[in-house]
Short mmCIF file of C-alpha atoms and ligand atoms in Angstrom, two decimals:
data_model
loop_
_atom_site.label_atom_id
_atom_site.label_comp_id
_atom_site.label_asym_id
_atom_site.label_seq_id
_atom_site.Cartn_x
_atom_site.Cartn_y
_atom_site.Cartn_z
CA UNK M 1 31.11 -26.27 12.32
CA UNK M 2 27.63 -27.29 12.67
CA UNK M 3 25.30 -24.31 12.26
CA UNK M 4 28.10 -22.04 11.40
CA UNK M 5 24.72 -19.68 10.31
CA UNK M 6 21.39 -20.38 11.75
CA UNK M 7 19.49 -23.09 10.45
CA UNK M 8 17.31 -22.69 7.64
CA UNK M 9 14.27 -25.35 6.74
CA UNK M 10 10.71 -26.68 7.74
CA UNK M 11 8.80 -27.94 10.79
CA UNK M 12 5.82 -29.67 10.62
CA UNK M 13 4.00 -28.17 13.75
CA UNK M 14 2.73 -24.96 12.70
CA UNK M 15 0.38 -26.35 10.06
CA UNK M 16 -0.01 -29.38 10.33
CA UNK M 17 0.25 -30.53 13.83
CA UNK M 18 -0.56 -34.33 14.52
CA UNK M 19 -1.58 -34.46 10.96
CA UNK M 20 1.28 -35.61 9.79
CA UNK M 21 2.78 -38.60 7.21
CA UNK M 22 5.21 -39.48 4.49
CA UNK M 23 3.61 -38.22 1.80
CA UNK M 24 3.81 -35.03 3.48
CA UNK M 25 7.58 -35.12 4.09
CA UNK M 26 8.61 -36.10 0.80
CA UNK M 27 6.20 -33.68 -0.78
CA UNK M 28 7.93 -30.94 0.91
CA UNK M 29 10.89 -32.06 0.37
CA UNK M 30 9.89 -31.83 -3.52
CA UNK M 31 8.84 -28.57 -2.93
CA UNK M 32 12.01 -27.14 -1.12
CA UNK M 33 13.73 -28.27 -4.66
CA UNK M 34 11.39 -27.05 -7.08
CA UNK M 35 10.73 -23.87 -5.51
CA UNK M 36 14.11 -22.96 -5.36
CA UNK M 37 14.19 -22.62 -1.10
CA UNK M 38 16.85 -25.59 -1.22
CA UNK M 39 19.17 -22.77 -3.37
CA UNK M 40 18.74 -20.12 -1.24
CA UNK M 41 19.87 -22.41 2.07
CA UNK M 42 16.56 -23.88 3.32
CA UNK M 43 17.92 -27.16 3.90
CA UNK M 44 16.31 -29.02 7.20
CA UNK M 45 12.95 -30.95 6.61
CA UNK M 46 11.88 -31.68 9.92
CA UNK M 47 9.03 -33.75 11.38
CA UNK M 48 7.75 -32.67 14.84
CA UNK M 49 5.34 -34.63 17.46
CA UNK M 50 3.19 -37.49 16.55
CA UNK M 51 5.23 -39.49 14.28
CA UNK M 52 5.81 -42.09 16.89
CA UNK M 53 3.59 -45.54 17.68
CA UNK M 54 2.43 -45.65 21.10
CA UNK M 55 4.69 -48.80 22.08
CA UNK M 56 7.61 -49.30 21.92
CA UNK M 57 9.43 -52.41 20.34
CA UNK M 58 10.31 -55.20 22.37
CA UNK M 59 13.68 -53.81 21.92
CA UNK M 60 12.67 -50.56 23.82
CA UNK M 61 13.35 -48.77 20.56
CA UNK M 62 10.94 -45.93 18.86
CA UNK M 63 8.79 -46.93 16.14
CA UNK M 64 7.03 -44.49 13.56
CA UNK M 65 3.64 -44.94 13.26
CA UNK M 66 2.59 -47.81 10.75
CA UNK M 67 -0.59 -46.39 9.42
CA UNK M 68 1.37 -42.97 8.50
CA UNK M 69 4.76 -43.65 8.02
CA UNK M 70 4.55 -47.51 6.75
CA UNK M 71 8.18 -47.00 5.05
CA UNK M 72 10.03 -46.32 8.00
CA UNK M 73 12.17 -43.22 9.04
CA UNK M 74 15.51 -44.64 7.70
CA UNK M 75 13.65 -44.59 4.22
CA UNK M 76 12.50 -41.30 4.46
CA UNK M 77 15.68 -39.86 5.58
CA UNK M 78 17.50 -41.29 2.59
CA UNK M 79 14.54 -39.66 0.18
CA UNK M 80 15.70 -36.39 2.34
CA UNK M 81 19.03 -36.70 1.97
CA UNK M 82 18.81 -37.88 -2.05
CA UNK M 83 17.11 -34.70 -2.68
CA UNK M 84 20.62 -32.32 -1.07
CA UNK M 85 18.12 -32.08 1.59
CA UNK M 86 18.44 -32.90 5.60
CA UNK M 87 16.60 -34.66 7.99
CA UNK M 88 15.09 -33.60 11.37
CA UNK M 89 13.16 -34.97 13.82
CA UNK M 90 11.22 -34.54 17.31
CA UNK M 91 11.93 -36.09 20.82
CA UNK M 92 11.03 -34.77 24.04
CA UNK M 93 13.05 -35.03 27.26
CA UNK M 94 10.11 -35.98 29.35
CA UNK M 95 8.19 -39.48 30.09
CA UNK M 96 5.46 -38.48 27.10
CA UNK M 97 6.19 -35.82 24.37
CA UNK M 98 3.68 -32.57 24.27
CA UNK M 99 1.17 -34.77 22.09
CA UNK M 100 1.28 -37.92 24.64
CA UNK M 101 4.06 -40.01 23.08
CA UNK M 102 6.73 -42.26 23.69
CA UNK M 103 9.48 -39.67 24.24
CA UNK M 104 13.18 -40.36 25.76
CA UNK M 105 13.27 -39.86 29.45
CA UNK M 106 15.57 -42.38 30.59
CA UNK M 107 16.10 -43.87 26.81
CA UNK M 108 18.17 -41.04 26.05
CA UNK M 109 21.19 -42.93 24.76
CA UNK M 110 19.19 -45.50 22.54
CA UNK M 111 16.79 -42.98 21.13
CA UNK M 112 19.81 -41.09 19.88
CA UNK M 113 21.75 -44.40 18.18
CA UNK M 114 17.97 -44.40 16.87
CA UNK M 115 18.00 -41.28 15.47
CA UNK M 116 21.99 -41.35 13.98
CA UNK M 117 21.19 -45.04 12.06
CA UNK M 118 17.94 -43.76 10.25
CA UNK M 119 20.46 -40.95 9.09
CA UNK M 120 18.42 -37.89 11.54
CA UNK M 121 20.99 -34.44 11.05
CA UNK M 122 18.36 -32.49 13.32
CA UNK M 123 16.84 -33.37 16.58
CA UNK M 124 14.23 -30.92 18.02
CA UNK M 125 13.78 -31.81 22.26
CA UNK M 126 10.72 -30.48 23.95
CA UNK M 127 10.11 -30.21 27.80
CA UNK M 128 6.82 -31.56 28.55
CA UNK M 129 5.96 -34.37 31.34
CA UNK M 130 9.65 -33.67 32.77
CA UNK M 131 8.86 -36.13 35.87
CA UNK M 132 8.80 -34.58 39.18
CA UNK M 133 11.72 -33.47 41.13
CA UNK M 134 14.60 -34.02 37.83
CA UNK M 135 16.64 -31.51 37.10
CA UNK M 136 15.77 -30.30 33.61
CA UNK M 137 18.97 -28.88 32.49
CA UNK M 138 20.55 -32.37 33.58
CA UNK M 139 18.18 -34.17 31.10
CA UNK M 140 19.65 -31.57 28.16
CA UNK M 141 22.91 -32.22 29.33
CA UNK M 142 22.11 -36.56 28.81
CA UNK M 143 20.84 -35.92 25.46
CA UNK M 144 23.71 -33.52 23.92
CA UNK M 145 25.92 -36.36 25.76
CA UNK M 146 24.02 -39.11 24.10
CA UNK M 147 23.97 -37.02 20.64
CA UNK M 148 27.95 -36.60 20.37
CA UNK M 149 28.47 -40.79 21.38
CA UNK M 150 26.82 -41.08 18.04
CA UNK M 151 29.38 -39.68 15.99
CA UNK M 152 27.03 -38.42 14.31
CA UNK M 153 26.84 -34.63 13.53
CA UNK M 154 22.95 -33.63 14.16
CA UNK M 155 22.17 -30.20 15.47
CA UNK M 156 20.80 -29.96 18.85
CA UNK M 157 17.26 -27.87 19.21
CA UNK M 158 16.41 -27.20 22.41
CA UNK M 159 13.24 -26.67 23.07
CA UNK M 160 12.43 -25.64 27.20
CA UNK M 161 10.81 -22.74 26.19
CA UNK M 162 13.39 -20.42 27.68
CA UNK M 163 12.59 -21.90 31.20
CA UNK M 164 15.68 -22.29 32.40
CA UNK M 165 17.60 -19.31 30.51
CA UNK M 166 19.24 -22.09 27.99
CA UNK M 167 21.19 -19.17 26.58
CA UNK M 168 23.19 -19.38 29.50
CA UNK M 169 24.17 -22.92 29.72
CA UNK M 170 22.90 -24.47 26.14
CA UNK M 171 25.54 -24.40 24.02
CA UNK M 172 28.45 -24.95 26.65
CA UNK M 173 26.52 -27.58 28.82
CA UNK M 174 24.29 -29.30 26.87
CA UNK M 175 26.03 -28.70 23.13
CA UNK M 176 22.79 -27.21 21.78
CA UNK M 177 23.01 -25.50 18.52
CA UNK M 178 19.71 -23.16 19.25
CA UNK M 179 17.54 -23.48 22.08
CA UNK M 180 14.26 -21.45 21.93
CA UNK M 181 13.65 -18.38 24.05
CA UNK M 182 9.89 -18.50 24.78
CA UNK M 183 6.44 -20.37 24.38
CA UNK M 184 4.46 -21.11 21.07
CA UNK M 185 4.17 -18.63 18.45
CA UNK M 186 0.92 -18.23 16.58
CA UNK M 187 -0.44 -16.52 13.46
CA UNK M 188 -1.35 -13.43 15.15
CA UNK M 189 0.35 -9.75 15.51
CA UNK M 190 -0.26 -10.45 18.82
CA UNK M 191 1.84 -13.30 19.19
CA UNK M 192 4.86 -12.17 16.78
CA UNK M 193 4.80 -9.01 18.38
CA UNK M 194 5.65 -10.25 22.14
CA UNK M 195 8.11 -12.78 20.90
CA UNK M 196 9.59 -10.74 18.71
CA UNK M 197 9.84 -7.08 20.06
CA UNK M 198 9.05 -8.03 23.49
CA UNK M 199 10.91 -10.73 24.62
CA UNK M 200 14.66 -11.02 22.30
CA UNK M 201 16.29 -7.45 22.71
CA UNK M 202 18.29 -8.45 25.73
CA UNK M 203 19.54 -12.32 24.35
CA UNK M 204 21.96 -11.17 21.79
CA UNK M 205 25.33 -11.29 23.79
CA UNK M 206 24.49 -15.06 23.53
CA UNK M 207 24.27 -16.25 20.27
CA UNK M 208 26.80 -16.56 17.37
CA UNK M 209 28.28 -19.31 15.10
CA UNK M 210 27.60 -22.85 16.37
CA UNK M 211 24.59 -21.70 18.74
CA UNK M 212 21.46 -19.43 18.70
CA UNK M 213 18.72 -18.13 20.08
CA UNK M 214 15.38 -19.37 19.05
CA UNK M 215 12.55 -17.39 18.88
CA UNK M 216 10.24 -20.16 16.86
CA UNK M 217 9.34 -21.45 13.79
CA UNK M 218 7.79 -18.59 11.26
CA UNK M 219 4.21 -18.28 10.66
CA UNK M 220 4.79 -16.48 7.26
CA UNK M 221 2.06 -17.79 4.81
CA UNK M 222 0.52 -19.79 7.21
CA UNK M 223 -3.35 -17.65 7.00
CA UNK M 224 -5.55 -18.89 4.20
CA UNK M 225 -3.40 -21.87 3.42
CA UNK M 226 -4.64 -24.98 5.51
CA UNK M 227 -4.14 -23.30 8.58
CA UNK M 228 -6.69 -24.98 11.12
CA UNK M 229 -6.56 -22.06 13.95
CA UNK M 230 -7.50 -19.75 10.71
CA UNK M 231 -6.75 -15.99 11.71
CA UNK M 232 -3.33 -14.52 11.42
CA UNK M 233 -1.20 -11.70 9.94
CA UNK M 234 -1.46 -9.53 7.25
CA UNK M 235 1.66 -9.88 4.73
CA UNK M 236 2.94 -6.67 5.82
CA UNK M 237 2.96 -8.67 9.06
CA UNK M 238 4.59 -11.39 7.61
CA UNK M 239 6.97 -9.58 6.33
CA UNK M 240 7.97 -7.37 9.27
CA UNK M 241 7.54 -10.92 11.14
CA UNK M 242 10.89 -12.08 8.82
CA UNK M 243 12.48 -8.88 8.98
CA UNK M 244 13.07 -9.46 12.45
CA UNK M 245 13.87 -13.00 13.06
CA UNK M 246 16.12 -12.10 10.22
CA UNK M 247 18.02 -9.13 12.59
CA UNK M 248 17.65 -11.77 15.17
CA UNK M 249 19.86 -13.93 13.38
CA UNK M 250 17.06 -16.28 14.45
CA UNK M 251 16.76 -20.41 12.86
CA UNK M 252 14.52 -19.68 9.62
CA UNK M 253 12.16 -22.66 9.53
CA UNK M 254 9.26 -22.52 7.70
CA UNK M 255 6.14 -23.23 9.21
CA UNK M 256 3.47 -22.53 6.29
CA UNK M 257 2.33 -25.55 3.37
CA UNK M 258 5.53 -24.65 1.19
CA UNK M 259 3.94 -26.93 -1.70
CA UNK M 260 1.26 -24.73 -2.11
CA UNK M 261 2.95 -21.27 -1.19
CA UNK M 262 1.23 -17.96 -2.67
CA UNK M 263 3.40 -15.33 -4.62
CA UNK M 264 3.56 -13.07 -1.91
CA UNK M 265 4.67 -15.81 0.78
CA UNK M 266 7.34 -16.84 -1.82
CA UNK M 267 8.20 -13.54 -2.43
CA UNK M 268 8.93 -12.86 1.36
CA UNK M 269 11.07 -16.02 2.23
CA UNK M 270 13.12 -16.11 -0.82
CA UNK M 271 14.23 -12.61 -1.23
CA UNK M 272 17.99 -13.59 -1.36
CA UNK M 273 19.39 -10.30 0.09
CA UNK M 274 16.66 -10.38 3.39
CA UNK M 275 18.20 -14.07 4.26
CA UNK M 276 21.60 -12.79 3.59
CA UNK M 277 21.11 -10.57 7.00
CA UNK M 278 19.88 -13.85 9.13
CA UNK M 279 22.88 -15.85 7.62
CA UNK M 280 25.65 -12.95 7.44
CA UNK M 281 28.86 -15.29 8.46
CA UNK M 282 30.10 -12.97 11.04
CA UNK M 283 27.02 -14.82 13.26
CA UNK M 284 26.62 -11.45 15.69
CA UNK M 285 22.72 -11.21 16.68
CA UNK M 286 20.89 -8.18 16.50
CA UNK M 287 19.63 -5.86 18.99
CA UNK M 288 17.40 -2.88 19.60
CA UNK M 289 19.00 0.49 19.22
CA UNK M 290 15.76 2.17 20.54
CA UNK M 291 12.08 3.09 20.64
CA UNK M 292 9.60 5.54 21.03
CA UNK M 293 6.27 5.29 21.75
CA UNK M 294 3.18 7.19 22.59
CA UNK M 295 1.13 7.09 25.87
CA UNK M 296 -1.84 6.23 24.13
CA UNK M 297 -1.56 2.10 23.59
CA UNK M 298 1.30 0.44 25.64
CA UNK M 299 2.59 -1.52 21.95
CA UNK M 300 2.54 1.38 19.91
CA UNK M 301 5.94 1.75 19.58
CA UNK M 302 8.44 2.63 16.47
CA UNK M 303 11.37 0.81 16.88
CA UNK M 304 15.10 0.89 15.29
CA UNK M 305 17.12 -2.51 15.49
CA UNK M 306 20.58 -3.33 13.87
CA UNK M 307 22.65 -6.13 12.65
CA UNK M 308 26.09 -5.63 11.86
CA UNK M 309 27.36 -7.68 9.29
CA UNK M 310 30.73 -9.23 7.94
CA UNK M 311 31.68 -6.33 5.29
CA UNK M 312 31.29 -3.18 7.66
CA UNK M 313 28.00 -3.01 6.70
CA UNK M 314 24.96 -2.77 9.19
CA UNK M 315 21.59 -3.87 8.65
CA UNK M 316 19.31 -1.30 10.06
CA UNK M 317 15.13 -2.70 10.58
CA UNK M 318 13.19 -0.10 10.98
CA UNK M 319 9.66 -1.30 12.97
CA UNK M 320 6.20 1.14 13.09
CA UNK M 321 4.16 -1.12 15.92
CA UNK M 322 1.69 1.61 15.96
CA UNK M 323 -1.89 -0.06 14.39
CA UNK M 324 -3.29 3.16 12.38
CA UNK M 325 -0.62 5.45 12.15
CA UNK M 326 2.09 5.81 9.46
CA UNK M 327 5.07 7.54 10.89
CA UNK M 328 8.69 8.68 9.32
CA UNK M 329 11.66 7.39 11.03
CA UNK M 330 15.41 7.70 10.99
CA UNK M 331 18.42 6.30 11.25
CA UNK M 332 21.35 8.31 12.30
CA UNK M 333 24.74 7.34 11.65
CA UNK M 334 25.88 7.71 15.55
CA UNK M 335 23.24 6.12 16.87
CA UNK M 336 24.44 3.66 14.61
CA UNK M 337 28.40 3.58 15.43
CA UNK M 338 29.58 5.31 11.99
CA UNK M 339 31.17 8.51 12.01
CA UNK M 340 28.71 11.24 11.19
CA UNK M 341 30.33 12.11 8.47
CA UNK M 342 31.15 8.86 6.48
CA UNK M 343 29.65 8.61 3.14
CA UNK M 344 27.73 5.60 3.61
CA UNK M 345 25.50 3.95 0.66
CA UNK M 346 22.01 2.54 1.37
CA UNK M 347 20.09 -0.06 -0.06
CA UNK M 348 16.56 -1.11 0.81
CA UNK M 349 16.82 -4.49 0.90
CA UNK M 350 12.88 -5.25 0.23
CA UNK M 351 12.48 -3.10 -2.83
CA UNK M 352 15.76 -4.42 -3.63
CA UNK M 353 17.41 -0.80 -4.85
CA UNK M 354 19.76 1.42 -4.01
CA UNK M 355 18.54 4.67 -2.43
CA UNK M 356 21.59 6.87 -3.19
CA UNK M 357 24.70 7.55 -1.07
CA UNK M 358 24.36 9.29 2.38
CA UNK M 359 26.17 11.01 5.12
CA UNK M 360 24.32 11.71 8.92
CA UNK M 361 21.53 10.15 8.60
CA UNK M 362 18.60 8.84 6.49
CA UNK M 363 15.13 8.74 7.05
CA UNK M 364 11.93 6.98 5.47
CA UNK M 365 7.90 6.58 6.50
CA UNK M 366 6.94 3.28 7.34
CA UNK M 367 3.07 2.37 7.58
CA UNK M 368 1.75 0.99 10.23
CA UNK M 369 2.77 -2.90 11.18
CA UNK M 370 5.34 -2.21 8.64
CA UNK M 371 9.06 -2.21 8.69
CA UNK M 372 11.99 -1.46 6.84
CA UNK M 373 14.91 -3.44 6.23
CA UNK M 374 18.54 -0.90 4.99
CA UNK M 375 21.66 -1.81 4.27
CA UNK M 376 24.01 0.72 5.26
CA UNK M 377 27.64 0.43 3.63
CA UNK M 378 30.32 2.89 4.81
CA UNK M 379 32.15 3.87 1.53
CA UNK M 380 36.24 3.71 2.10
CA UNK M 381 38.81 4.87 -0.18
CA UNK M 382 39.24 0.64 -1.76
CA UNK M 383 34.90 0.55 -1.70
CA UNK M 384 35.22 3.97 -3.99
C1 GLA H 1 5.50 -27.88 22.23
C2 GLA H 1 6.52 -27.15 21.36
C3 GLA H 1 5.93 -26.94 19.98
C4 GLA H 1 5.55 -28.29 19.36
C5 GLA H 1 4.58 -29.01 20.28
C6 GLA H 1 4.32 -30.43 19.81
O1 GLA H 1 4.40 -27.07 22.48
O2 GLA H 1 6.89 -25.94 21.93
O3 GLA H 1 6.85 -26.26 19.15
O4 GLA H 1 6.71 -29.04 19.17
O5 GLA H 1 5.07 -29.09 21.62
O6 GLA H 1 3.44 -31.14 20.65
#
């Protein structure tokens, strides 16, 4: 099955925007090898908007641009592919893509023979310039249509913005494989916050193997490091930031310079046991058990989400929101569906150790904008 686990891998947008070429593809590509992302699942290298010429060919088929992509996608998917790596790239289902590019209204079913000969495994389709009066969900429907006549297997990312609740419809009308839930993410609390806490609790009776909700590319790593709209989180930010998209069983694509990635970004996107939440095969989403908050700032709130995962176990993120203050928070085994008094053993999953074996609850102080991430593993009689 095609994104059997969410997909894991790169964009192009969040740094880089229209500044975009070759070199930077196959350097990243490099970089998803040597820096040991490809191992841990990273996998899809994908260019967004602003790869294309203006014109089309006299053909009516997309061409990259010459000045910054003078080899052609075909040869820059095989460099993908020769590196275990996969290729993505951007489309739009409107008359002009976001940036004001050729994009596939009405070429839907040569754009995707386009994409399936240069060897594309990932096509990302944005919503802008939908002409007037066309049924949006219709134009989704064309492309996942025009995708399977390929033959080809390339995962579907739908990208309305969460418009036209695609979590309904995506996966069994169109054949998406994630569709995102809202508008752009930035480098900002701000911004992670509202996607993340605000705007996902409700979505997860829709996602699973195959298809998932899409709450955008990660700015972890993105502040300092060529980021043009300069700003953005802390790394205890970042790092709640993954936390969650992790619970959320959310696509991981990167979104920072991943060839010249600080320790601490590293540290955050490659700690194997974190992505083991996001990619846990049983493919269930995760939701919010509950929050409390103060009256004093409407965000403030501390907030306890689960996962449950393939083993029995359940991964429990535990989110302060508050800005100054540090607060201790618990997680109780009912709240949590195990029986109160099942011996349960719990691991914190950033500090990577095991905090002992538990019954009824457990409970830990989390700083402010900080989070974290247990695994809790009911002990049976074959577990010991
Ligand atoms: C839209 C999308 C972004 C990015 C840009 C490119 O805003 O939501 O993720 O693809 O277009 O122009």
């Amino acid at each position: 099955m095609l994104a059997a686990t969410p997909p894991m891998g790169w964009n192009s947008w969040n740094t880089f925007g229209p500044n975009i070429d070759e070199a930077l593809i196959r350097e990243t590509a490099d970089a998803f090898v040597e820096h040991g992302l490809k191992d841990l699942g990273y996998e899809y290298v994908v260019i967004d908007d602003h790869w294309e010429r203006m014109e089309r060919d006299e053909g009516g088929r997309l061409v990259p641009d010459p000045q910054r992509f003078p080899g052609g996608m075909k040869a820059l998917a095989d460099y993908v592919h020769s590196k275990g790596l996969k290729f993505g790239i951007y489309s739009c289902a409107g008359a002009f893509t976001c940036g004001g590019r050729p994009s596939s209204y009405g070429h839907e079913e040569e754009d995707a023979a386009t994409f399936a000969e240069w060897g594309v495994d990932f096509l990302k389709y944005d919503f802008c310039n939908k002409p007037m009066g066309v049924d949006g969900r219709a134009l989704y429907e064309r492309m996942g249509q025009a995708l399977r006549m390929t033959g080809r297997p390339i995962v579907f990312s739908m990208c309305e913005w969460g418009m036209m609740k695609p979590w309904l419809w995506g996966a069994t009308r169109a054949g998406a494989h994630m569709w995102r839930t809202t508008g752009d993410i930035n480098d900002s609390w701000g911004s992670v916050s509202d996607i993340g806490f605000e705007r996902q609790h409700d979505l997860h009776p829709y996602a699973g193997p195959g298809h998932w909700n899409d709450p955008d590319m990660l700015v972890v790593g993105m502040h300092g490091e060529g980021n043009v709209a300069a700003g953005g989180c802390t790394v205890e930010e970042y790092r709640t930031h993954f936390t969650l998209w992790c619970i959320l069983a959310a696509p991981l694509m990167l979104g920072c310079d991943v060839r010249a990635m600080t320790e601490t970004t590293s540290e955050i996107i490659t700690n194997p046991e974190v992505t083991a939440v996001d990619q846990d095969p049983l493919g269930r989403q995760g939701y919010r058990l509950g929050r409390e908050g103060g009256p004093e700032s409407p965000f403030n709130f501390a907030e306890t989400w689960i996962k449950h995962l393939q083993d029995g176990s359940v991964a429990v993120g535990l989110f302060n929101r508050h800005d100054r203050r540090g607060k201790t928070m618990t997680a109780a085994w009912e709240a949590l569906g195990v029986h109160d008094r099942r011996e349960c053993r719990v691991r914190d999953l950033w500090a990577r150790e095991d905090l002992g074996t538990f019954t009824r609850m457990i409970s830990a102080p989390v700083e402010p904008h900080c989070c974290r991430l247990l695994r809790i593993t009911p002990l049976t009689a074959s577990r010991g």
